[in-house]
Amino acid sequence: MKTSTALRRATLPFWARTFGRPNSPTLAAQPSRASLKVPVATARLHSLSGYKLRASSRPENLSVVAVSASPSPTAERRQRKSKMRIGCLQFAPQVGDVDGNLSRADAALSRADPDDLDSLDLLVVPEMAFSGYNFTSLSQIIPFLEYAGTGISSLWARSRALKHNCHVVVGFPEQVDVSDKWPTSPEYYNSAIVVSNEGETIATYRKHFLYMIDETWALEGSGFGKEYIPGLGQTAMGICMDINPYKFEAPWHAFEFAFHVLEVRANLVILSMAWLTREDVTTFTSKPDEPDMETLTYWVQRMEPIIRAENDEEIVFVFCNRCGIEGDTVYAGTSTVISIKQGECRVHGLLPRGRESLLVVDTDDPPLGKLISRVDTDLDSDASPEDVSVPAASEDGALPNGSPHTG
């Protein structure tokens, strides 16, 4: 039985009901647009680390520009189900422990409601889910590289796709068969495979923007992912670092991935991730049942052009992150499903930072709430909300809150 909207609001966890200090984005229980102090479409959702809003004209370099797009997909190609049931599998792999990681993933799924599993349209698994992520060299990762379609990650995805009659996306370290191009150099990529509900490989996406850990062994993919998935619609794909400025050298306002989403006219965005937290391990692990709101806010910040475009068509975003610790590397968890429509960002589901669990979201159900931005109380009271914005990134590409921890 569906939970009523009123009950959903009443049962929001404390961090969703009480997170309301000035100058912080807030997960609100369905506020009206009139209650937004700063229209989401005209102000960047800013980090919780204390970056201040100030009254100013809208920065020219943050304006949404017209996109030179490819021909619009036909109505048939854009069509998707009126609702989607999406599963995000958040768990804590360990680097190099393939058997243990498979067991952890299966254990997390075994704790889920079987009816939820069997009603999924899409199951997403984190970046390099079964190999672990934090490899430091090519020689260390070589034993764990897989061929697309025949490796252990592909076989697991196919098995789950057939068992639950859903599409499955799994991140894995890919080795390309280059025998037909020999002599040539070997090719290795940080990839994600998409398997249909019939067990067929739809696509293999290769990470376009590499994080420094990836650069020790992987090549750059040729571009961001775009794929039509039957039953789900036009899909844009990325892996973790893809949403950041290229190499942290491009300007903040380049928004490469967000403009890709607009260009391909996607209605679904899938992001498989191994995103690190900026908090120290002691502070972060002391609150395992709370989401990392700073990380969530940053993800939404990077979608600013989509928010400001105020499109009438809803775009659903799946941020599937891993959790746990590998050595001294701490992952942010906080897997999330959001949607953006008409300049508003709605939160449909959200996991805590430390929980190994399956997040199941039905996009036809009322959202948990909206992410909003509140104006500093020390702003000039005469300032128009339309004139309130976050200061732009510097021309050398420096980010408003420093480089995030990513993956």
mmCIF file of C-alpha atoms in Angstrom:
data_model
loop_
_atom_site.group_PDB
_atom_site.id
_atom_site.type_symbol
_atom_site.label_atom_id
_atom_site.label_comp_id
_atom_site.label_asym_id
_atom_site.label_seq_id
_atom_site.Cartn_x
_atom_site.Cartn_y
_atom_site.Cartn_z
ATOM 1 C CA MET A 1 0.000 0.000 0.000
ATOM 2 C CA LYS A 2 1.334 3.430 -0.902
ATOM 3 C CA THR A 3 2.257 5.734 1.961
ATOM 4 C CA SER A 4 0.315 8.989 2.022
ATOM 5 C CA THR A 5 2.156 12.248 1.408
ATOM 6 C CA ALA A 6 1.227 13.516 4.877
ATOM 7 C CA LEU A 7 2.648 10.392 6.499
ATOM 8 C CA ARG A 8 5.819 10.660 4.428
ATOM 9 C CA ARG A 9 6.339 14.199 5.699
ATOM 10 C CA ALA A 10 5.674 13.221 9.289
ATOM 11 C CA THR A 11 8.133 10.337 9.149
ATOM 12 C CA LEU A 12 11.044 12.129 7.498
ATOM 13 C CA PRO A 13 14.256 11.398 9.437
ATOM 14 C CA PHE A 14 15.470 14.139 11.749
ATOM 15 C CA TRP A 15 18.181 15.320 9.352
ATOM 16 C CA ALA A 16 15.510 15.995 6.717
ATOM 17 C CA ARG A 17 13.160 17.799 9.116
ATOM 18 C CA THR A 18 15.645 19.891 11.063
ATOM 19 C CA PHE A 19 18.321 20.755 8.514
ATOM 20 C CA GLY A 20 17.430 24.420 8.250
ATOM 21 C CA ARG A 21 20.209 26.755 9.266
ATOM 22 C CA PRO A 22 20.661 29.831 7.037
ATOM 23 C CA ASN A 23 22.933 29.502 4.019
ATOM 24 C CA SER A 24 22.391 25.755 3.721
ATOM 25 C CA PRO A 25 20.417 23.751 1.199
ATOM 26 C CA THR A 26 17.568 22.025 2.967
ATOM 27 C CA LEU A 27 15.648 18.869 2.250
ATOM 28 C CA ALA A 28 12.181 20.300 2.728
ATOM 29 C CA ALA A 29 8.901 18.430 2.904
ATOM 30 C CA GLN A 30 7.325 19.782 -0.272
ATOM 31 C CA PRO A 31 7.544 23.579 0.239
ATOM 32 C CA SER A 32 5.619 25.773 -2.143
ATOM 33 C CA ARG A 33 7.593 27.702 -4.763
ATOM 34 C CA ALA A 34 6.575 30.893 -2.982
ATOM 35 C CA SER A 35 8.520 29.765 0.087
ATOM 36 C CA LEU A 36 11.823 29.569 -1.778
ATOM 37 C CA LYS A 37 13.969 32.487 -0.666
ATOM 38 C CA VAL A 38 16.249 31.943 -3.655
ATOM 39 C CA PRO A 39 14.683 30.468 -6.794
ATOM 40 C CA VAL A 40 16.576 27.269 -7.496
ATOM 41 C CA ALA A 41 16.646 28.159 -11.179
ATOM 42 C CA THR A 42 18.593 31.372 -10.560
ATOM 43 C CA ALA A 43 21.010 30.504 -7.786
ATOM 44 C CA ARG A 44 23.544 27.739 -7.442
ATOM 45 C CA LEU A 45 22.769 25.217 -4.729
ATOM 46 C CA HIS A 46 25.867 25.740 -2.649
ATOM 47 C CA SER A 47 27.925 23.526 -0.413
ATOM 48 C CA LEU A 48 27.246 23.072 3.285
ATOM 49 C CA SER A 49 30.855 23.912 4.085
ATOM 50 C CA GLY A 50 29.954 27.551 4.686
ATOM 51 C CA TYR A 51 30.283 29.195 1.292
ATOM 52 C CA LYS A 52 28.363 32.464 1.515
ATOM 53 C CA LEU A 53 25.668 33.819 -0.744
ATOM 54 C CA ARG A 54 25.931 37.470 -1.621
ATOM 55 C CA ALA A 55 23.696 39.937 -3.421
ATOM 56 C CA SER A 56 24.933 40.477 -6.958
ATOM 57 C CA SER A 57 23.797 40.378 -10.524
ATOM 58 C CA ARG A 58 23.652 36.956 -12.111
ATOM 59 C CA PRO A 59 27.193 36.014 -13.204
ATOM 60 C CA GLU A 60 27.475 36.173 -16.981
ATOM 61 C CA ASN A 61 29.605 33.052 -17.091
ATOM 62 C CA LEU A 62 26.878 31.000 -15.421
ATOM 63 C CA SER A 63 24.160 31.787 -17.937
ATOM 64 C CA VAL A 64 22.562 28.841 -19.682
ATOM 65 C CA VAL A 65 23.453 29.052 -23.341
ATOM 66 C CA ALA A 66 21.605 27.622 -26.290
ATOM 67 C CA VAL A 67 22.781 24.095 -26.953
ATOM 68 C CA SER A 68 23.641 23.024 -30.456
ATOM 69 C CA ALA A 69 21.859 19.728 -30.228
ATOM 70 C CA SER A 70 21.597 16.704 -32.408
ATOM 71 C CA PRO A 71 18.186 16.143 -34.006
ATOM 72 C CA SER A 72 15.493 15.615 -31.421
ATOM 73 C CA PRO A 73 14.720 11.969 -30.692
ATOM 74 C CA THR A 74 11.339 10.898 -31.950
ATOM 75 C CA ALA A 75 8.463 10.724 -29.515
ATOM 76 C CA GLU A 76 8.694 6.949 -29.676
ATOM 77 C CA ARG A 77 12.390 6.961 -28.721
ATOM 78 C CA ARG A 78 11.833 9.388 -25.842
ATOM 79 C CA GLN A 79 8.835 7.510 -24.511
ATOM 80 C CA ARG A 80 9.290 5.718 -21.228
ATOM 81 C CA LYS A 81 6.993 4.219 -18.658
ATOM 82 C CA SER A 82 4.868 6.732 -16.775
ATOM 83 C CA LYS A 83 6.781 5.536 -13.750
ATOM 84 C CA MET A 84 10.069 3.760 -13.124
ATOM 85 C CA ARG A 85 11.064 1.554 -10.218
ATOM 86 C CA ILE A 86 14.767 2.092 -9.679
ATOM 87 C CA GLY A 87 17.116 0.204 -7.388
ATOM 88 C CA CYS A 88 20.493 1.558 -6.169
ATOM 89 C CA LEU A 89 22.681 -1.096 -4.565
ATOM 90 C CA GLN A 90 24.955 0.617 -2.041
ATOM 91 C CA PHE A 91 27.578 -1.572 -0.394
ATOM 92 C CA ALA A 92 31.221 -1.537 0.713
ATOM 93 C CA PRO A 93 33.566 -3.461 -1.612
ATOM 94 C CA GLN A 94 37.190 -4.071 -0.665
ATOM 95 C CA VAL A 95 39.954 -3.655 -3.208
ATOM 96 C CA GLY A 96 40.969 -6.967 -4.791
ATOM 97 C CA ASP A 97 38.430 -9.116 -2.899
ATOM 98 C CA VAL A 98 36.204 -10.197 -5.795
ATOM 99 C CA ASP A 99 34.583 -13.191 -4.080
ATOM 100 C CA GLY A 100 33.960 -11.219 -0.900
ATOM 101 C CA ASN A 101 32.531 -8.290 -2.844
ATOM 102 C CA LEU A 102 30.138 -10.538 -4.759
ATOM 103 C CA SER A 103 29.003 -11.982 -1.429
ATOM 104 C CA ARG A 104 28.503 -8.491 0.030
ATOM 105 C CA ALA A 105 26.377 -7.435 -2.932
ATOM 106 C CA ASP A 106 24.292 -10.610 -2.817
ATOM 107 C CA ALA A 107 23.846 -10.254 0.952
ATOM 108 C CA ALA A 108 22.574 -6.677 0.577
ATOM 109 C CA LEU A 109 20.100 -7.804 -2.085
ATOM 110 C CA SER A 110 18.978 -10.751 0.051
ATOM 111 C CA ARG A 111 17.885 -8.297 2.761
ATOM 112 C CA ALA A 112 15.620 -6.464 0.310
ATOM 113 C CA ASP A 113 11.923 -7.193 -0.086
ATOM 114 C CA PRO A 114 11.625 -9.849 -2.849
ATOM 115 C CA ASP A 115 8.597 -8.018 -4.250
ATOM 116 C CA ASP A 116 10.692 -4.844 -4.558
ATOM 117 C CA LEU A 117 13.409 -6.718 -6.422
ATOM 118 C CA ASP A 118 11.014 -8.406 -8.819
ATOM 119 C CA SER A 119 9.232 -5.141 -9.649
ATOM 120 C CA LEU A 120 12.392 -3.191 -10.585
ATOM 121 C CA ASP A 121 12.823 -1.641 -14.016
ATOM 122 C CA LEU A 122 16.464 -0.700 -13.378
ATOM 123 C CA LEU A 123 19.154 -1.866 -10.935
ATOM 124 C CA VAL A 124 22.340 0.231 -10.675
ATOM 125 C CA VAL A 125 25.545 -0.915 -8.941
ATOM 126 C CA PRO A 126 28.535 1.316 -8.021
ATOM 127 C CA GLU A 127 31.731 2.018 -9.939
ATOM 128 C CA MET A 128 34.152 -0.955 -10.070
ATOM 129 C CA ALA A 129 31.789 -2.743 -7.724
ATOM 130 C CA PHE A 130 33.369 -6.196 -7.521
ATOM 131 C CA SER A 131 37.054 -5.397 -8.005
ATOM 132 C CA GLY A 132 37.107 -2.518 -5.510
ATOM 133 C CA TYR A 133 38.303 0.918 -6.567
ATOM 134 C CA ASN A 134 41.433 2.132 -4.799
ATOM 135 C CA PHE A 135 44.139 0.518 -6.952
ATOM 136 C CA THR A 136 47.426 2.399 -7.035
ATOM 137 C CA SER A 137 49.083 0.986 -10.162
ATOM 138 C CA LEU A 138 48.491 -0.927 -13.375
ATOM 139 C CA SER A 139 50.354 -3.952 -12.032
ATOM 140 C CA GLN A 140 48.031 -4.089 -9.011
ATOM 141 C CA ILE A 141 44.819 -4.020 -11.053
ATOM 142 C CA ILE A 142 45.919 -6.314 -13.919
ATOM 143 C CA PRO A 143 44.590 -9.532 -12.272
ATOM 144 C CA PHE A 144 41.144 -7.954 -11.885
ATOM 145 C CA LEU A 145 40.588 -6.601 -15.406
ATOM 146 C CA GLU A 146 37.619 -8.100 -17.281
ATOM 147 C CA TYR A 147 36.397 -8.365 -20.845
ATOM 148 C CA ALA A 148 32.991 -6.776 -21.407
ATOM 149 C CA GLY A 149 30.299 -9.409 -21.758
ATOM 150 C CA THR A 150 32.314 -12.337 -20.405
ATOM 151 C CA GLY A 151 33.858 -11.104 -17.140
ATOM 152 C CA ILE A 152 32.458 -11.788 -13.679
ATOM 153 C CA SER A 153 30.717 -8.380 -13.486
ATOM 154 C CA SER A 154 28.944 -8.958 -16.803
ATOM 155 C CA LEU A 155 27.901 -12.471 -15.780
ATOM 156 C CA TRP A 156 26.548 -11.196 -12.454
ATOM 157 C CA ALA A 157 24.641 -8.415 -14.232
ATOM 158 C CA ARG A 158 23.145 -10.871 -16.724
ATOM 159 C CA SER A 159 22.123 -13.269 -13.958
ATOM 160 C CA ARG A 160 20.391 -10.526 -11.958
ATOM 161 C CA ALA A 161 18.755 -9.034 -15.061
ATOM 162 C CA LEU A 162 17.164 -12.368 -15.942
ATOM 163 C CA LYS A 163 16.245 -13.193 -12.345
ATOM 164 C CA HIS A 164 14.489 -9.883 -11.656
ATOM 165 C CA ASN A 165 13.422 -9.024 -15.234
ATOM 166 C CA CYS A 166 15.093 -5.600 -15.098
ATOM 167 C CA HIS A 167 17.903 -3.666 -16.752
ATOM 168 C CA VAL A 168 21.188 -3.765 -14.789
ATOM 169 C CA VAL A 169 24.160 -1.357 -14.792
ATOM 170 C CA VAL A 170 27.438 -2.483 -13.168
ATOM 171 C CA GLY A 171 30.800 -0.697 -13.009
ATOM 172 C CA PHE A 172 33.933 -2.767 -13.739
ATOM 173 C CA PRO A 173 37.603 -2.425 -14.844
ATOM 174 C CA GLU A 174 37.649 -3.304 -18.547
ATOM 175 C CA GLN A 175 40.328 -4.934 -20.663
ATOM 176 C CA VAL A 176 39.688 -4.618 -24.402
ATOM 177 C CA ASP A 177 40.417 -7.476 -26.784
ATOM 178 C CA VAL A 178 42.746 -5.797 -29.298
ATOM 179 C CA SER A 179 43.775 -8.977 -31.127
ATOM 180 C CA ASP A 180 42.084 -7.836 -34.342
ATOM 181 C CA LYS A 181 44.131 -4.598 -34.266
ATOM 182 C CA TRP A 182 47.485 -6.156 -33.418
ATOM 183 C CA PRO A 183 50.162 -4.827 -33.214
ATOM 184 C CA THR A 184 48.847 -2.121 -30.917
ATOM 185 C CA SER A 185 48.999 -1.026 -27.292
ATOM 186 C CA PRO A 186 46.703 -2.655 -24.712
ATOM 187 C CA GLU A 187 43.546 -0.774 -23.778
ATOM 188 C CA TYR A 188 42.123 -0.598 -20.253
ATOM 189 C CA TYR A 189 39.117 1.464 -19.155
ATOM 190 C CA ASN A 190 37.045 2.230 -16.079
ATOM 191 C CA SER A 191 33.718 1.088 -17.530
ATOM 192 C CA ALA A 192 30.072 0.293 -16.845
ATOM 193 C CA ILE A 193 28.082 -2.371 -18.660
ATOM 194 C CA VAL A 194 24.350 -2.055 -19.353
ATOM 195 C CA VAL A 195 22.465 -5.359 -19.591
ATOM 196 C CA SER A 196 18.824 -5.575 -20.677
ATOM 197 C CA ASN A 197 16.073 -7.430 -18.840
ATOM 198 C CA GLU A 198 16.527 -10.169 -21.453
ATOM 199 C CA GLY A 199 20.193 -10.609 -20.538
ATOM 200 C CA GLU A 200 21.594 -8.891 -23.632
ATOM 201 C CA THR A 201 24.378 -6.299 -23.497
ATOM 202 C CA ILE A 202 22.960 -2.921 -24.559
ATOM 203 C CA ALA A 203 26.098 -0.822 -24.108
ATOM 204 C CA THR A 204 29.494 -0.569 -22.457
ATOM 205 C CA TYR A 205 30.263 2.964 -21.298
ATOM 206 C CA ARG A 206 33.876 4.038 -20.647
ATOM 207 C CA LYS A 207 34.616 6.772 -18.117
ATOM 208 C CA HIS A 208 35.417 9.991 -19.970
ATOM 209 C CA PHE A 209 36.954 12.185 -17.228
ATOM 210 C CA LEU A 210 39.499 10.270 -15.158
ATOM 211 C CA TYR A 211 40.268 10.834 -11.492
ATOM 212 C CA MET A 212 43.928 10.662 -10.439
ATOM 213 C CA ILE A 213 43.496 7.054 -9.240
ATOM 214 C CA ASP A 214 42.149 6.059 -12.669
ATOM 215 C CA GLU A 215 45.064 7.739 -14.430
ATOM 216 C CA THR A 216 47.483 5.179 -12.984
ATOM 217 C CA TRP A 217 46.012 2.456 -15.218
ATOM 218 C CA ALA A 218 43.066 3.524 -17.425
ATOM 219 C CA LEU A 219 42.587 5.375 -20.709
ATOM 220 C CA GLU A 220 39.968 8.086 -21.206
ATOM 221 C CA GLY A 221 36.725 7.050 -22.844
ATOM 222 C CA SER A 222 35.809 8.873 -26.049
ATOM 223 C CA GLY A 223 32.843 10.812 -24.633
ATOM 224 C CA PHE A 224 29.965 10.780 -22.157
ATOM 225 C CA GLY A 225 27.412 8.016 -22.529
ATOM 226 C CA LYS A 226 24.131 8.257 -24.402
ATOM 227 C CA GLU A 227 21.881 5.320 -25.090
ATOM 228 C CA TYR A 228 18.237 4.621 -25.770
ATOM 229 C CA ILE A 229 17.104 1.900 -23.352
ATOM 230 C CA PRO A 230 13.759 0.295 -24.261
ATOM 231 C CA GLY A 231 11.202 0.972 -21.551
ATOM 232 C CA LEU A 232 13.379 3.595 -19.852
ATOM 233 C CA GLY A 233 13.924 6.109 -22.652
ATOM 234 C CA GLN A 234 16.801 8.335 -23.719
ATOM 235 C CA THR A 235 19.597 7.862 -21.198
ATOM 236 C CA ALA A 236 22.773 9.785 -20.405
ATOM 237 C CA MET A 237 25.526 7.915 -18.574
ATOM 238 C CA GLY A 238 28.546 8.929 -16.548
ATOM 239 C CA ILE A 239 30.907 7.547 -13.930
ATOM 240 C CA CYS A 240 31.733 9.629 -10.852
ATOM 241 C CA MET A 241 34.466 12.108 -11.936
ATOM 242 C CA ASP A 242 32.547 12.724 -15.168
ATOM 243 C CA ILE A 243 30.386 15.345 -13.433
ATOM 244 C CA ASN A 244 33.436 17.408 -12.365
ATOM 245 C CA PRO A 245 35.331 19.966 -14.457
ATOM 246 C CA TYR A 246 37.835 18.152 -16.678
ATOM 247 C CA LYS A 247 40.928 17.277 -14.587
ATOM 248 C CA PHE A 248 39.800 20.053 -12.179
ATOM 249 C CA GLU A 249 41.458 22.368 -14.711
ATOM 250 C CA ALA A 250 38.417 23.387 -16.763
ATOM 251 C CA PRO A 251 36.351 26.295 -15.398
ATOM 252 C CA TRP A 252 33.646 25.400 -12.895
ATOM 253 C CA HIS A 253 31.040 26.869 -15.237
ATOM 254 C CA ALA A 254 31.965 24.623 -18.185
ATOM 255 C CA PHE A 255 29.474 22.062 -16.779
ATOM 256 C CA GLU A 256 30.505 19.526 -19.428
ATOM 257 C CA PHE A 257 28.342 16.637 -18.242
ATOM 258 C CA ALA A 258 25.253 18.731 -17.469
ATOM 259 C CA PHE A 259 25.292 20.251 -20.954
ATOM 260 C CA HIS A 260 25.680 16.745 -22.391
ATOM 261 C CA VAL A 261 22.452 15.739 -20.618
ATOM 262 C CA LEU A 262 20.665 18.710 -22.192
ATOM 263 C CA GLU A 263 22.187 18.096 -25.618
ATOM 264 C CA VAL A 264 21.065 14.464 -25.873
ATOM 265 C CA ARG A 265 17.661 15.361 -24.362
ATOM 266 C CA ALA A 266 17.897 12.595 -21.787
ATOM 267 C CA ASN A 267 14.984 11.775 -19.512
ATOM 268 C CA LEU A 268 17.145 9.445 -17.381
ATOM 269 C CA VAL A 269 20.700 10.001 -16.097
ATOM 270 C CA ILE A 270 22.646 7.065 -14.623
ATOM 271 C CA LEU A 271 25.798 7.708 -12.577
ATOM 272 C CA SER A 272 27.772 4.786 -11.143
ATOM 273 C CA MET A 273 30.139 6.153 -8.495
ATOM 274 C CA ALA A 274 32.934 5.608 -5.975
ATOM 275 C CA TRP A 275 32.759 9.120 -4.506
ATOM 276 C CA LEU A 276 34.938 9.996 -1.526
ATOM 277 C CA THR A 277 33.896 12.203 1.372
ATOM 278 C CA ARG A 278 35.665 15.418 2.365
ATOM 279 C CA GLU A 279 35.163 14.711 6.068
ATOM 280 C CA ASP A 280 37.810 13.019 8.197
ATOM 281 C CA VAL A 281 37.202 9.362 8.971
ATOM 282 C CA THR A 282 36.398 9.841 12.680
ATOM 283 C CA THR A 283 33.768 12.516 12.079
ATOM 284 C CA PHE A 284 32.289 10.778 9.068
ATOM 285 C CA THR A 285 31.928 7.315 10.582
ATOM 286 C CA SER A 286 30.390 8.677 13.788
ATOM 287 C CA LYS A 287 27.153 9.371 11.856
ATOM 288 C CA PRO A 288 26.603 6.239 9.727
ATOM 289 C CA ASP A 289 22.817 6.645 9.649
ATOM 290 C CA GLU A 290 22.888 10.171 8.206
ATOM 291 C CA PRO A 291 23.492 11.049 4.553
ATOM 292 C CA ASP A 292 26.464 13.184 3.562
ATOM 293 C CA MET A 293 24.502 16.322 2.678
ATOM 294 C CA GLU A 294 27.616 18.177 1.524
ATOM 295 C CA THR A 295 28.235 15.496 -1.094
ATOM 296 C CA LEU A 296 24.596 15.430 -2.207
ATOM 297 C CA THR A 297 24.597 19.211 -2.530
ATOM 298 C CA TYR A 298 27.740 19.145 -4.651
ATOM 299 C CA TRP A 299 26.213 16.592 -7.030
ATOM 300 C CA VAL A 300 23.205 18.862 -7.498
ATOM 301 C CA GLN A 301 25.456 21.914 -7.973
ATOM 302 C CA ARG A 302 27.051 20.215 -10.942
ATOM 303 C CA MET A 303 23.625 19.959 -12.624
ATOM 304 C CA GLU A 304 23.055 23.728 -12.469
ATOM 305 C CA PRO A 305 22.451 24.294 -16.214
ATOM 306 C CA ILE A 306 19.658 21.711 -16.099
ATOM 307 C CA ILE A 307 18.045 23.403 -13.094
ATOM 308 C CA ARG A 308 18.312 26.828 -14.674
ATOM 309 C CA ALA A 309 16.949 25.632 -18.022
ATOM 310 C CA GLU A 310 13.564 25.104 -16.273
ATOM 311 C CA ASN A 311 12.521 22.438 -18.769
ATOM 312 C CA ASP A 312 8.945 21.190 -18.566
ATOM 313 C CA GLU A 313 10.006 17.560 -19.007
ATOM 314 C CA GLU A 314 11.205 15.725 -15.920
ATOM 315 C CA ILE A 315 14.729 14.297 -15.862
ATOM 316 C CA VAL A 316 15.448 11.527 -13.339
ATOM 317 C CA PHE A 317 18.991 11.222 -11.923
ATOM 318 C CA VAL A 318 20.362 8.051 -10.322
ATOM 319 C CA PHE A 319 23.471 8.653 -8.176
ATOM 320 C CA CYS A 320 24.567 5.143 -7.143
ATOM 321 C CA ASN A 321 27.556 5.436 -4.815
ATOM 322 C CA ARG A 322 29.478 2.931 -2.730
ATOM 323 C CA CYS A 323 30.134 3.229 0.992
ATOM 324 C CA GLY A 324 32.747 1.954 3.430
ATOM 325 C CA ILE A 325 36.515 2.342 3.762
ATOM 326 C CA GLU A 326 39.426 1.023 1.671
ATOM 327 C CA GLY A 327 42.682 1.644 3.523
ATOM 328 C CA ASP A 328 42.643 5.365 4.312
ATOM 329 C CA THR A 329 40.009 6.106 1.647
ATOM 330 C CA VAL A 330 36.505 6.850 2.974
ATOM 331 C CA TYR A 331 33.521 6.737 0.616
ATOM 332 C CA ALA A 332 30.492 8.997 0.948
ATOM 333 C CA GLY A 333 27.610 6.557 0.396
ATOM 334 C CA THR A 334 24.429 8.697 0.208
ATOM 335 C CA SER A 335 23.075 7.002 -2.939
ATOM 336 C CA THR A 336 20.229 9.141 -4.205
ATOM 337 C CA VAL A 337 17.479 9.345 -6.807
ATOM 338 C CA ILE A 338 16.368 12.883 -7.660
ATOM 339 C CA SER A 339 14.394 14.516 -10.440
ATOM 340 C CA ILE A 340 14.635 17.990 -11.941
ATOM 341 C CA LYS A 341 11.658 19.676 -13.564
ATOM 342 C CA GLN A 342 10.812 23.350 -14.121
ATOM 343 C CA GLY A 343 13.807 24.440 -12.061
ATOM 344 C CA GLU A 344 12.941 22.365 -8.999
ATOM 345 C CA CYS A 345 15.002 19.507 -7.586
ATOM 346 C CA ARG A 346 12.937 16.773 -5.939
ATOM 347 C CA VAL A 347 14.425 14.014 -3.783
ATOM 348 C CA HIS A 348 12.742 10.640 -4.321
ATOM 349 C CA GLY A 349 15.035 8.461 -2.231
ATOM 350 C CA LEU A 350 18.216 8.780 -0.184
ATOM 351 C CA LEU A 351 20.428 6.326 1.708
ATOM 352 C CA PRO A 352 22.640 7.142 4.714
ATOM 353 C CA ARG A 353 26.393 7.355 4.292
ATOM 354 C CA GLY A 354 27.250 4.044 5.938
ATOM 355 C CA ARG A 355 24.422 1.639 5.158
ATOM 356 C CA GLU A 356 24.832 -1.387 2.882
ATOM 357 C CA SER A 357 21.362 -1.613 1.427
ATOM 358 C CA LEU A 358 19.176 -1.507 -1.667
ATOM 359 C CA LEU A 359 17.449 1.833 -2.207
ATOM 360 C CA VAL A 360 14.185 1.297 -4.108
ATOM 361 C CA VAL A 361 12.397 4.297 -5.593
ATOM 362 C CA ASP A 362 9.138 4.478 -7.521
ATOM 363 C CA THR A 363 9.220 7.743 -9.456
ATOM 364 C CA ASP A 364 5.420 7.755 -9.577
ATOM 365 C CA ASP A 365 5.236 8.108 -5.783
ATOM 366 C CA PRO A 366 5.307 11.586 -4.186
ATOM 367 C CA PRO A 367 8.909 12.717 -3.546
ATOM 368 C CA LEU A 368 10.329 12.901 -0.032
ATOM 369 C CA GLY A 369 10.893 16.612 -0.501
ATOM 370 C CA LYS A 370 12.776 19.269 -2.440
ATOM 371 C CA LEU A 371 16.268 20.650 -2.187
ATOM 372 C CA ILE A 372 16.063 24.397 -1.661
ATOM 373 C CA SER A 373 18.568 27.146 -0.968
ATOM 374 C CA ARG A 374 18.042 29.730 1.764
ATOM 375 C CA VAL A 375 19.367 33.273 1.790
ATOM 376 C CA ASP A 376 21.819 34.403 4.435
ATOM 377 C CA THR A 377 20.098 36.376 7.173
ATOM 378 C CA ASP A 378 22.744 39.101 6.840
ATOM 379 C CA LEU A 379 21.849 39.896 3.236
ATOM 380 C CA ASP A 380 20.492 43.329 2.461
ATOM 381 C CA SER A 381 16.743 43.059 2.956
ATOM 382 C CA ASP A 382 16.183 45.259 -0.115
ATOM 383 C CA ALA A 383 17.967 42.827 -2.418
ATOM 384 C CA SER A 384 15.683 41.156 -4.917
ATOM 385 C CA PRO A 385 15.729 37.341 -4.830
ATOM 386 C CA GLU A 386 16.397 37.435 -8.578
ATOM 387 C CA ASP A 387 19.666 39.237 -7.830
ATOM 388 C CA VAL A 388 20.954 36.734 -5.294
ATOM 389 C CA SER A 389 23.542 34.308 -6.603
ATOM 390 C CA VAL A 390 26.617 32.422 -5.587
ATOM 391 C CA PRO A 391 29.891 34.077 -6.634
ATOM 392 C CA ALA A 392 31.254 32.602 -9.821
ATOM 393 C CA ALA A 393 34.261 30.347 -9.980
ATOM 394 C CA SER A 394 37.479 32.086 -10.920
ATOM 395 C CA GLU A 395 38.608 32.055 -14.523
ATOM 396 C CA ASP A 396 41.415 29.611 -13.704
ATOM 397 C CA GLY A 397 38.773 27.009 -12.874
ATOM 398 C CA ALA A 398 39.006 27.122 -9.073
ATOM 399 C CA LEU A 399 35.906 25.593 -7.527
ATOM 400 C CA PRO A 400 33.773 27.561 -5.053
ATOM 401 C CA ASN A 401 34.610 25.212 -2.194
ATOM 402 C CA GLY A 402 37.879 23.716 -3.333
ATOM 403 C CA SER A 403 38.289 20.482 -5.250
ATOM 404 C CA PRO A 404 35.870 17.845 -3.955
ATOM 405 C CA HIS A 405 36.913 14.341 -3.094
ATOM 406 C CA THR A 406 35.665 12.236 -5.940
ATOM 407 C CA GLY A 407 36.418 9.020 -7.767
#
